[in-house]
Short mmCIF file of C-alpha atoms and ligand atoms in Angstrom, two decimals:
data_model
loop_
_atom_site.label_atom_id
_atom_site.label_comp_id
_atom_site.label_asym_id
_atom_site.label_seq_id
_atom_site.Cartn_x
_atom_site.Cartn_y
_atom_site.Cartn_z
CA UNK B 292 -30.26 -75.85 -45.28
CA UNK B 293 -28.37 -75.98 -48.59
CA UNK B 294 -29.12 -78.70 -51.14
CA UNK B 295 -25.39 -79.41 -49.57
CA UNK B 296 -26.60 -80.95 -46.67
CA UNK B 297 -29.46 -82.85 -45.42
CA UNK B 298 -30.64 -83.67 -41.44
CA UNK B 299 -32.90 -87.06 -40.95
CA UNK B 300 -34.37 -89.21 -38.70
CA UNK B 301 -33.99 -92.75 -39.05
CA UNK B 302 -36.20 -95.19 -36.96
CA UNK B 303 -35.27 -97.96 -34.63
CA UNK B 304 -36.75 -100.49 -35.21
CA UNK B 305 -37.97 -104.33 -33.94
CA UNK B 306 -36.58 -106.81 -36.31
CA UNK B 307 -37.71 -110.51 -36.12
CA UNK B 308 -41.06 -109.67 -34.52
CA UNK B 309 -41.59 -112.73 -32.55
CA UNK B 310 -41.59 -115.94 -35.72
CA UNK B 311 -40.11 -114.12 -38.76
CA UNK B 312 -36.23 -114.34 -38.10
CA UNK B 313 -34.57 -112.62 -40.23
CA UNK B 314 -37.44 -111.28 -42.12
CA UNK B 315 -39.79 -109.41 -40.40
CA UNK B 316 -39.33 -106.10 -39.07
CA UNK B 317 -41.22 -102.96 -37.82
CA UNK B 318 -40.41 -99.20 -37.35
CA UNK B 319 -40.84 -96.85 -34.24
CA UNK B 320 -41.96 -93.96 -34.09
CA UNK B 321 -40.90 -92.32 -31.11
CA UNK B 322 -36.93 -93.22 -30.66
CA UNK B 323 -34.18 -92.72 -33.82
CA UNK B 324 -31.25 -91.34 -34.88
CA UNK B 325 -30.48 -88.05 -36.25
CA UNK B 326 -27.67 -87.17 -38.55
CA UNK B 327 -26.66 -84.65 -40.66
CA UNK B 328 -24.71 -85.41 -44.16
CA UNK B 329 -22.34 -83.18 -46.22
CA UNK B 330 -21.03 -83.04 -49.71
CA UNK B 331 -17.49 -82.75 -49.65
CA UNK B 332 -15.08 -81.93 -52.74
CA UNK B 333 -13.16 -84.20 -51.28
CA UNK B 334 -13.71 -88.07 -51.98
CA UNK B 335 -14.90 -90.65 -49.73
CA UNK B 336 -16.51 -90.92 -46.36
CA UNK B 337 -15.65 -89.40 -42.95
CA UNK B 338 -17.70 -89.29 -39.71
CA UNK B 339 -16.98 -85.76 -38.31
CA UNK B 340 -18.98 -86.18 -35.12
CA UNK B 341 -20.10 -89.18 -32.93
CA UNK B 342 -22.70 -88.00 -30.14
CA UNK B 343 -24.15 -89.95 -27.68
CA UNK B 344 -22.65 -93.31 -27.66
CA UNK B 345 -19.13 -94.51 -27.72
CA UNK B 346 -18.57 -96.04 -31.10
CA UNK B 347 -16.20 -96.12 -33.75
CA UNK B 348 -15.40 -93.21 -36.21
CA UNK B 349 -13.43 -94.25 -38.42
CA UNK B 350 -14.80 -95.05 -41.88
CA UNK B 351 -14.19 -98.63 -42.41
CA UNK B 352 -15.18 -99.16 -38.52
CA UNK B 353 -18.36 -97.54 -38.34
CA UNK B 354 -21.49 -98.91 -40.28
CA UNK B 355 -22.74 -95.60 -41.83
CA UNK B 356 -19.22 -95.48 -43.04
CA UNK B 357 -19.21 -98.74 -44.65
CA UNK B 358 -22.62 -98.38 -45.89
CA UNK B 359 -21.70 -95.48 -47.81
CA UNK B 360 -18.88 -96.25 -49.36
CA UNK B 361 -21.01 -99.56 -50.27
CA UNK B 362 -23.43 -96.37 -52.50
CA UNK B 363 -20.06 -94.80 -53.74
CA UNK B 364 -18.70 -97.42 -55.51
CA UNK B 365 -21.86 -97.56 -57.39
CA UNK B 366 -21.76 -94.00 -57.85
CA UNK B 367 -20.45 -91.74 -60.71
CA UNK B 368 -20.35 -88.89 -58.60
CA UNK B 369 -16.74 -87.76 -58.22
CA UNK B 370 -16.98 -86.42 -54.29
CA UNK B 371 -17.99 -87.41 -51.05
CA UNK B 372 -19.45 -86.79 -47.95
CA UNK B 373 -19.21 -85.64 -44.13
CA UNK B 374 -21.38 -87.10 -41.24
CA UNK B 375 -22.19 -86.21 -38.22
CA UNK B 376 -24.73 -88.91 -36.11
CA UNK B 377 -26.53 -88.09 -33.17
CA UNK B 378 -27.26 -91.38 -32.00
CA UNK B 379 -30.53 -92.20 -29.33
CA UNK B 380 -30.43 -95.42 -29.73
CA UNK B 381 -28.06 -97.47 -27.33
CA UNK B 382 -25.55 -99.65 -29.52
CA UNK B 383 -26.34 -103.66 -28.71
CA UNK B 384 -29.91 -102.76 -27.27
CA UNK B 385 -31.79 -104.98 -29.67
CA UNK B 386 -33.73 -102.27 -31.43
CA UNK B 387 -31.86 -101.45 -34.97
CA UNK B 388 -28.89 -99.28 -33.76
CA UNK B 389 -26.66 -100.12 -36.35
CA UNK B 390 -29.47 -100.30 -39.06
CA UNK B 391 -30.60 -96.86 -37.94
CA UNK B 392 -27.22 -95.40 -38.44
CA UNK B 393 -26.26 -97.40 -42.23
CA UNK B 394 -29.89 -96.70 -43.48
CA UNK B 395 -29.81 -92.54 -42.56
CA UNK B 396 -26.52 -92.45 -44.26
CA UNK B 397 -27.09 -94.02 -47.58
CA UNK B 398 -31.17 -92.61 -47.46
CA UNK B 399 -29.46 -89.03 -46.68
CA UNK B 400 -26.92 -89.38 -49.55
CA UNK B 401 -29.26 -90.13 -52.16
CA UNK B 402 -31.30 -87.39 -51.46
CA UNK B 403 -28.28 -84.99 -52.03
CA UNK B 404 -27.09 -87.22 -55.06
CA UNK B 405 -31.13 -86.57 -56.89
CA UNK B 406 -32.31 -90.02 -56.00
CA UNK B 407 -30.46 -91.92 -58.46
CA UNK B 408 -30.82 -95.46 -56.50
CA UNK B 409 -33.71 -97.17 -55.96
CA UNK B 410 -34.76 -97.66 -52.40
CA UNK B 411 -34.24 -101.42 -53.06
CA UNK B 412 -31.07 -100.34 -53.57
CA UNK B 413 -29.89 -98.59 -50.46
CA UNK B 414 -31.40 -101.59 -48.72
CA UNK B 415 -28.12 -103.33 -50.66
CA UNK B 416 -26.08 -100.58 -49.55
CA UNK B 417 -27.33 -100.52 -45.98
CA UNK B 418 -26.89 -103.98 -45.20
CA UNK B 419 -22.98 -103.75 -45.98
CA UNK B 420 -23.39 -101.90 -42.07
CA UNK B 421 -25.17 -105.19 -40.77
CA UNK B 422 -22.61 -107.58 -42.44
CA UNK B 423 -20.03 -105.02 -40.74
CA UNK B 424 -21.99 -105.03 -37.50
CA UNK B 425 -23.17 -108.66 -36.94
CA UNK B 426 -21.39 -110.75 -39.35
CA UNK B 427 -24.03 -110.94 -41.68
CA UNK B 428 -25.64 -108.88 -44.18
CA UNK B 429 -29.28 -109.62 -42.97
CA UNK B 430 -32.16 -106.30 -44.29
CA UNK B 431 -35.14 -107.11 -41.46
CA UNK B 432 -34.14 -103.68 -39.28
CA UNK B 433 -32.84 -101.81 -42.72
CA UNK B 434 -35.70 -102.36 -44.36
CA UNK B 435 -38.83 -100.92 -42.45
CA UNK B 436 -36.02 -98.21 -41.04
CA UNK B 437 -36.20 -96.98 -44.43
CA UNK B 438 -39.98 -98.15 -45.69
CA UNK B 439 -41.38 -97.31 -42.21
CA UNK B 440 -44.22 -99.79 -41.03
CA UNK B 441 -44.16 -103.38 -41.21
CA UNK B 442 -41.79 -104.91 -43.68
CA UNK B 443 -41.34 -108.58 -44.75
CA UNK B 444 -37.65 -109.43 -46.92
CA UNK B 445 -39.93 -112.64 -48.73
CA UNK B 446 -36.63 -113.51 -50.39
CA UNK B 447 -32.66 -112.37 -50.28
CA UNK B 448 -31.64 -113.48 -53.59
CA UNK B 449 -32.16 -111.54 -55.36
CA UNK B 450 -33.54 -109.11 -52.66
CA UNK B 451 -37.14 -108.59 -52.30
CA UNK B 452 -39.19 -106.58 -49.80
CA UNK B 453 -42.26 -106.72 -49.41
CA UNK B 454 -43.89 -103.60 -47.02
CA UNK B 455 -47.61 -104.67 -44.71
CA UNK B 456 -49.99 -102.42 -43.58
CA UNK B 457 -50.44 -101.60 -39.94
CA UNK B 458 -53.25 -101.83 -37.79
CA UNK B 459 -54.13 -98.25 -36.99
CA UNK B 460 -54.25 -98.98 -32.73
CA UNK B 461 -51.28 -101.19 -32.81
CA UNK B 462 -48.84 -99.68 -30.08
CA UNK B 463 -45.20 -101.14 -29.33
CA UNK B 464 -43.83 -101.56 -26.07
CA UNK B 465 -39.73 -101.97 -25.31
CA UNK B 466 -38.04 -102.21 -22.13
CA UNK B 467 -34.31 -102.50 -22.63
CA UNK B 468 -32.63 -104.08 -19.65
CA UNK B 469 -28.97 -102.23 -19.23
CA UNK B 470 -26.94 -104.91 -20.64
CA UNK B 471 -25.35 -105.11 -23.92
CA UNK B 472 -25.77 -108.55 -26.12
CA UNK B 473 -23.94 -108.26 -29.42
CA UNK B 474 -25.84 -109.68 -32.18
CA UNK B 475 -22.72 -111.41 -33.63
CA UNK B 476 -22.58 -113.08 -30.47
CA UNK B 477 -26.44 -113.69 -30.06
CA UNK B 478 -26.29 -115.68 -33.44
CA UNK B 479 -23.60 -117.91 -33.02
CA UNK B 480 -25.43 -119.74 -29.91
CA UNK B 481 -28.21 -120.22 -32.68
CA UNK B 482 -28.74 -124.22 -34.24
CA UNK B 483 -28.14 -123.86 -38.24
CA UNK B 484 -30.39 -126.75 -38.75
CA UNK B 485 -34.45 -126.72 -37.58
CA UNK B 486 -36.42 -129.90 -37.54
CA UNK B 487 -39.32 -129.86 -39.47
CA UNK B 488 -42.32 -129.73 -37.03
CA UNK B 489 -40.69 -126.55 -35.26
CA UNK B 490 -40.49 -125.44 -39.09
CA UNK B 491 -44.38 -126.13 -39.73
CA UNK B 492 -45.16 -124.18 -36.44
CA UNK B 493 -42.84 -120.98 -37.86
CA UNK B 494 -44.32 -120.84 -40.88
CA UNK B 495 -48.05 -120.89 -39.92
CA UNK B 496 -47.10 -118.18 -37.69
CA UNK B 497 -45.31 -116.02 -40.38
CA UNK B 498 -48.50 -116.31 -42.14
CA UNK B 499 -50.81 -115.89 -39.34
CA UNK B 500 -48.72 -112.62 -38.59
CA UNK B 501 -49.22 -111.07 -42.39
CA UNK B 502 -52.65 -112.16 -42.29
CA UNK B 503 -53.50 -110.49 -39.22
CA UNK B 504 -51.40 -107.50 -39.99
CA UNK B 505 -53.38 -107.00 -43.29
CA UNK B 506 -57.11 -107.32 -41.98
CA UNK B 507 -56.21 -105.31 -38.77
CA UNK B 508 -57.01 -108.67 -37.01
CA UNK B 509 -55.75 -108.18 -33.18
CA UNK B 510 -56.52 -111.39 -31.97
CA UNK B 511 -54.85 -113.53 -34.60
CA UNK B 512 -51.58 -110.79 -34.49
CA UNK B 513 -51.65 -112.05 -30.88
CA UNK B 514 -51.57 -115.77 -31.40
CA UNK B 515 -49.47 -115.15 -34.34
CA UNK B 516 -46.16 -113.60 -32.35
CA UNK B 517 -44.75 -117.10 -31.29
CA UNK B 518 -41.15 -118.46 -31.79
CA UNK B 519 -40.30 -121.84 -31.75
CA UNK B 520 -36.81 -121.32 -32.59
CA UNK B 521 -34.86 -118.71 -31.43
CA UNK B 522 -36.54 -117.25 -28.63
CA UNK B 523 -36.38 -120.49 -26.83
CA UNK B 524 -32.21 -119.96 -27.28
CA UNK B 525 -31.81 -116.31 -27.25
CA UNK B 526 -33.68 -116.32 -24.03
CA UNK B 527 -31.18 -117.24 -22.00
CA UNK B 528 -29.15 -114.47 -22.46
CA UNK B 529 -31.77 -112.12 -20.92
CA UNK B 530 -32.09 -111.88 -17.27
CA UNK B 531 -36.23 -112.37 -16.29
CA UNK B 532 -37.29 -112.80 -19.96
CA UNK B 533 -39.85 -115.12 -18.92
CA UNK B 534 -41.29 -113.07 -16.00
CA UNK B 535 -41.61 -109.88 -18.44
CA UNK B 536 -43.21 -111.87 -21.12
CA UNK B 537 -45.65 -113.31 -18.61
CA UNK B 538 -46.44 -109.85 -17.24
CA UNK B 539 -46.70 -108.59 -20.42
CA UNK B 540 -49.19 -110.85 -21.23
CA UNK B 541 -51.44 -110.78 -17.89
CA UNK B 542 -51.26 -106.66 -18.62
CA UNK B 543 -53.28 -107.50 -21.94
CA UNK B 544 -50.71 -107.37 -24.83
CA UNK B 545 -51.02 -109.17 -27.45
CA UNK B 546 -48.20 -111.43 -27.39
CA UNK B 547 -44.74 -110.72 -26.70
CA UNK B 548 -41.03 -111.72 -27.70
CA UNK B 549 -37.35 -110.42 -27.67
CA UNK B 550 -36.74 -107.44 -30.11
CA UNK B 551 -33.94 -108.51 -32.55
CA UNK B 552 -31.06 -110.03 -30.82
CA UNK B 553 -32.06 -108.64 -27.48
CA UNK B 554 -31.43 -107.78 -24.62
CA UNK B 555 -34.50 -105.53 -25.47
CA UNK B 556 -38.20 -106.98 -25.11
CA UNK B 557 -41.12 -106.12 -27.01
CA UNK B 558 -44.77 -106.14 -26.91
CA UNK B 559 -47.64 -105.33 -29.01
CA UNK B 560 -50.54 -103.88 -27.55
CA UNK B 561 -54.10 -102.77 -29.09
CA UNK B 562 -54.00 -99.29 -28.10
CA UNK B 563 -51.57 -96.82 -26.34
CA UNK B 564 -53.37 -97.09 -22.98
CA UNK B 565 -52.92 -100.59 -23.11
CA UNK B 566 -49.47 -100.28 -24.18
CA UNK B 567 -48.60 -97.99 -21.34
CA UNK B 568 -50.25 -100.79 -18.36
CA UNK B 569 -48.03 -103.11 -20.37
CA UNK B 570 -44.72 -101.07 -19.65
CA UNK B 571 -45.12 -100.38 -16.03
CA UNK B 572 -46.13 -104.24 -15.80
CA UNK B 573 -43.01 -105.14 -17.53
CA UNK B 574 -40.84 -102.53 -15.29
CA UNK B 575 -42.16 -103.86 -12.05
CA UNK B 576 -40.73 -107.19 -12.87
CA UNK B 577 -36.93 -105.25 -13.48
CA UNK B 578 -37.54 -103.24 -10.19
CA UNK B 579 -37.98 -106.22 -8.65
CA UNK B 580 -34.60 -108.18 -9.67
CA UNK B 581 -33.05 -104.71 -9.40
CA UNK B 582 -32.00 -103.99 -12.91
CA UNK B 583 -31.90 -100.69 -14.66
CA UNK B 584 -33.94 -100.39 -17.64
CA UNK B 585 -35.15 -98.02 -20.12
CA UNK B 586 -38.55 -98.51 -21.72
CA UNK B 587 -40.37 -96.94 -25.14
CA UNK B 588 -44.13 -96.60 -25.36
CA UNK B 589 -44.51 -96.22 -29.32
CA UNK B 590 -47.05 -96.50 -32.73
CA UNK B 591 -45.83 -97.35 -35.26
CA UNK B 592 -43.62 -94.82 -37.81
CA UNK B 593 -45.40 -95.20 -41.31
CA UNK B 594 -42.68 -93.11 -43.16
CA UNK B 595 -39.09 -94.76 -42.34
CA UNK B 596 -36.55 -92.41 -42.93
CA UNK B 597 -37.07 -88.96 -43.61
CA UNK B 598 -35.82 -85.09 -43.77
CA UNK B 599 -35.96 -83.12 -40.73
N1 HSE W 146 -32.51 -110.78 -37.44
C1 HSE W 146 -31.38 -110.26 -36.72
C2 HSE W 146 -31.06 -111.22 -35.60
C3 HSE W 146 -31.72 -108.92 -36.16
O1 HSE W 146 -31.98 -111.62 -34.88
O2 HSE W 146 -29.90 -111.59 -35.45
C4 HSE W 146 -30.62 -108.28 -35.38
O3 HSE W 146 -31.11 -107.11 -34.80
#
């Protein structure tokens, strides 16, 4: 390929991870996005091709669109760009569609540009594709799609992202039951105010999380992925949550929680054997209440975005 054009991956990902709404995310490795980007002569932003799910392609409609014209106006260069997006990952599933999609535009564009933003700054420019798709600009899928691994946004103003190692045998498990919750919707059932004892319990968890993460401590991970506040809400909108946590659980994963806004479920697991029992536990329970599903068995993806 030409220094023209450039074809990526970008990562879903599991934002939220259990106590660290809006702040904590992760990266998969074995389900993304693939696009392809284009410098054009002519200015601004088109999206050529759309494959694999029925989404809108025009520019100010579609987040890679919006995201990109978000790195243009910072941009001296006097052009634009074509892309074409191969999406695998189901729109409304829960695990970083739209993030996947924003990120692998503006990560893609850079590259052909010579790297002149920082990667702090295509968070910026990715998150313009959240505030499009959700209704607000939130980085938690963004950011470990483009740092890979475990990332933690400590503050958004100003922005600052902070990436955590990964346990070497940590596996993820999703199951994604066939039913579409819109994360704009899935945040407007949410309470804008939190009493302070649910607040206590977040925060020790938050912490407990990090801390784990960083000394490759399973067992406090595990106690760790607990939500006092949104799960107990968000819940409701997926059918048999508690019967696939629960089975999750008894399987031998580490803890367990909805990924993102849902409908998706996810579920840590020391080791892929593990993380495989914990699947076909957690698809027994959507056999039995007869809904279709699709589920991922994945480590972790350590590199985020990247050239392919
Ligand atoms: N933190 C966001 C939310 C992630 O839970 O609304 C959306 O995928």
């Amino acid at each position: 390929m030409s220094a023209n054009q450039i074809k990526v991956f970008c990562p879903a990902t599991i934002a939220n991870i259990s106590c660290g709404f809006d702040v904590l995310g992760v990266a998969l490795d074995s389900v993304g996005d693939q696009m392809i980007v284009r410098k054009t002569l002519e200015k601004g932003i088109r999206i050529t091709k759309l494959e694999g799910q029925d989404l809108p392609m025009k520019t100010l409609q579609n987040v890679a669109g919006v995201a990109g014209l978000a790195l243009l106006k910072e941009s001296d260069y006097q052009g634009g760009f074509d892309i074409e997006i191969y999406k695998k990952i189901k729109a409304g599933s829960g695990i970083g569609s739209s993030a996947a999609s924003s990120t692998g535009a503006v990560w893609a564009m850079n590259e052909l540009l010579g790297k002149p933003f920082s990667a702090l700054q295509l968070v910026k420019f990715a998150m313009e594709g959240e505030l499009l798709a959700s209704g607000v600009a939130h980085a938690d899928n963004v950011a470990p799609a483009l740092f890979g691994g475990f990332t933690l946004v400590r503050s958004y103003d100003p922005l600052d992202v902070v990436t955590i190692p990964s346990p070497s045998e940590l596996f993820a498990t999703v199951i994604h039951p066939q039913i579409e919750v819109k994360t704009s919707d899935s945040r407007k059932i949410l309470k804008t105010t939190i009493s302070l004892k649910d607040a206590i319990k977040q925060w020790g968890n938050v912490g407990g999380l990090v801390a784990g993460l960083f000394t490759s401590d399973y067992k406090l991970i595990g106690r760790s992925l607990e939500d006092h506040i949104v799960e107990p809400i968000r819940s409701i909108l997926i059918p048999g949550f508690d019967d696939v946590k629960k089975a999750a659980i008894e399987a031998g994963a580490l803890g367990c929680g909805i990924s993102g806004s849902g409908p998706s479920i996810f579920a840590f697991s020391k080791g892929e054997v593990k993380a495989k029992k914990v699947a076909a536990a957690m698809q027994e329970i959507y056999q039995e209440i007869g809904i279709d599903y699709d589920v991922h068995v994945s480590g972790i993806n350590m590199d985020g975005v990247r050239k392919i």
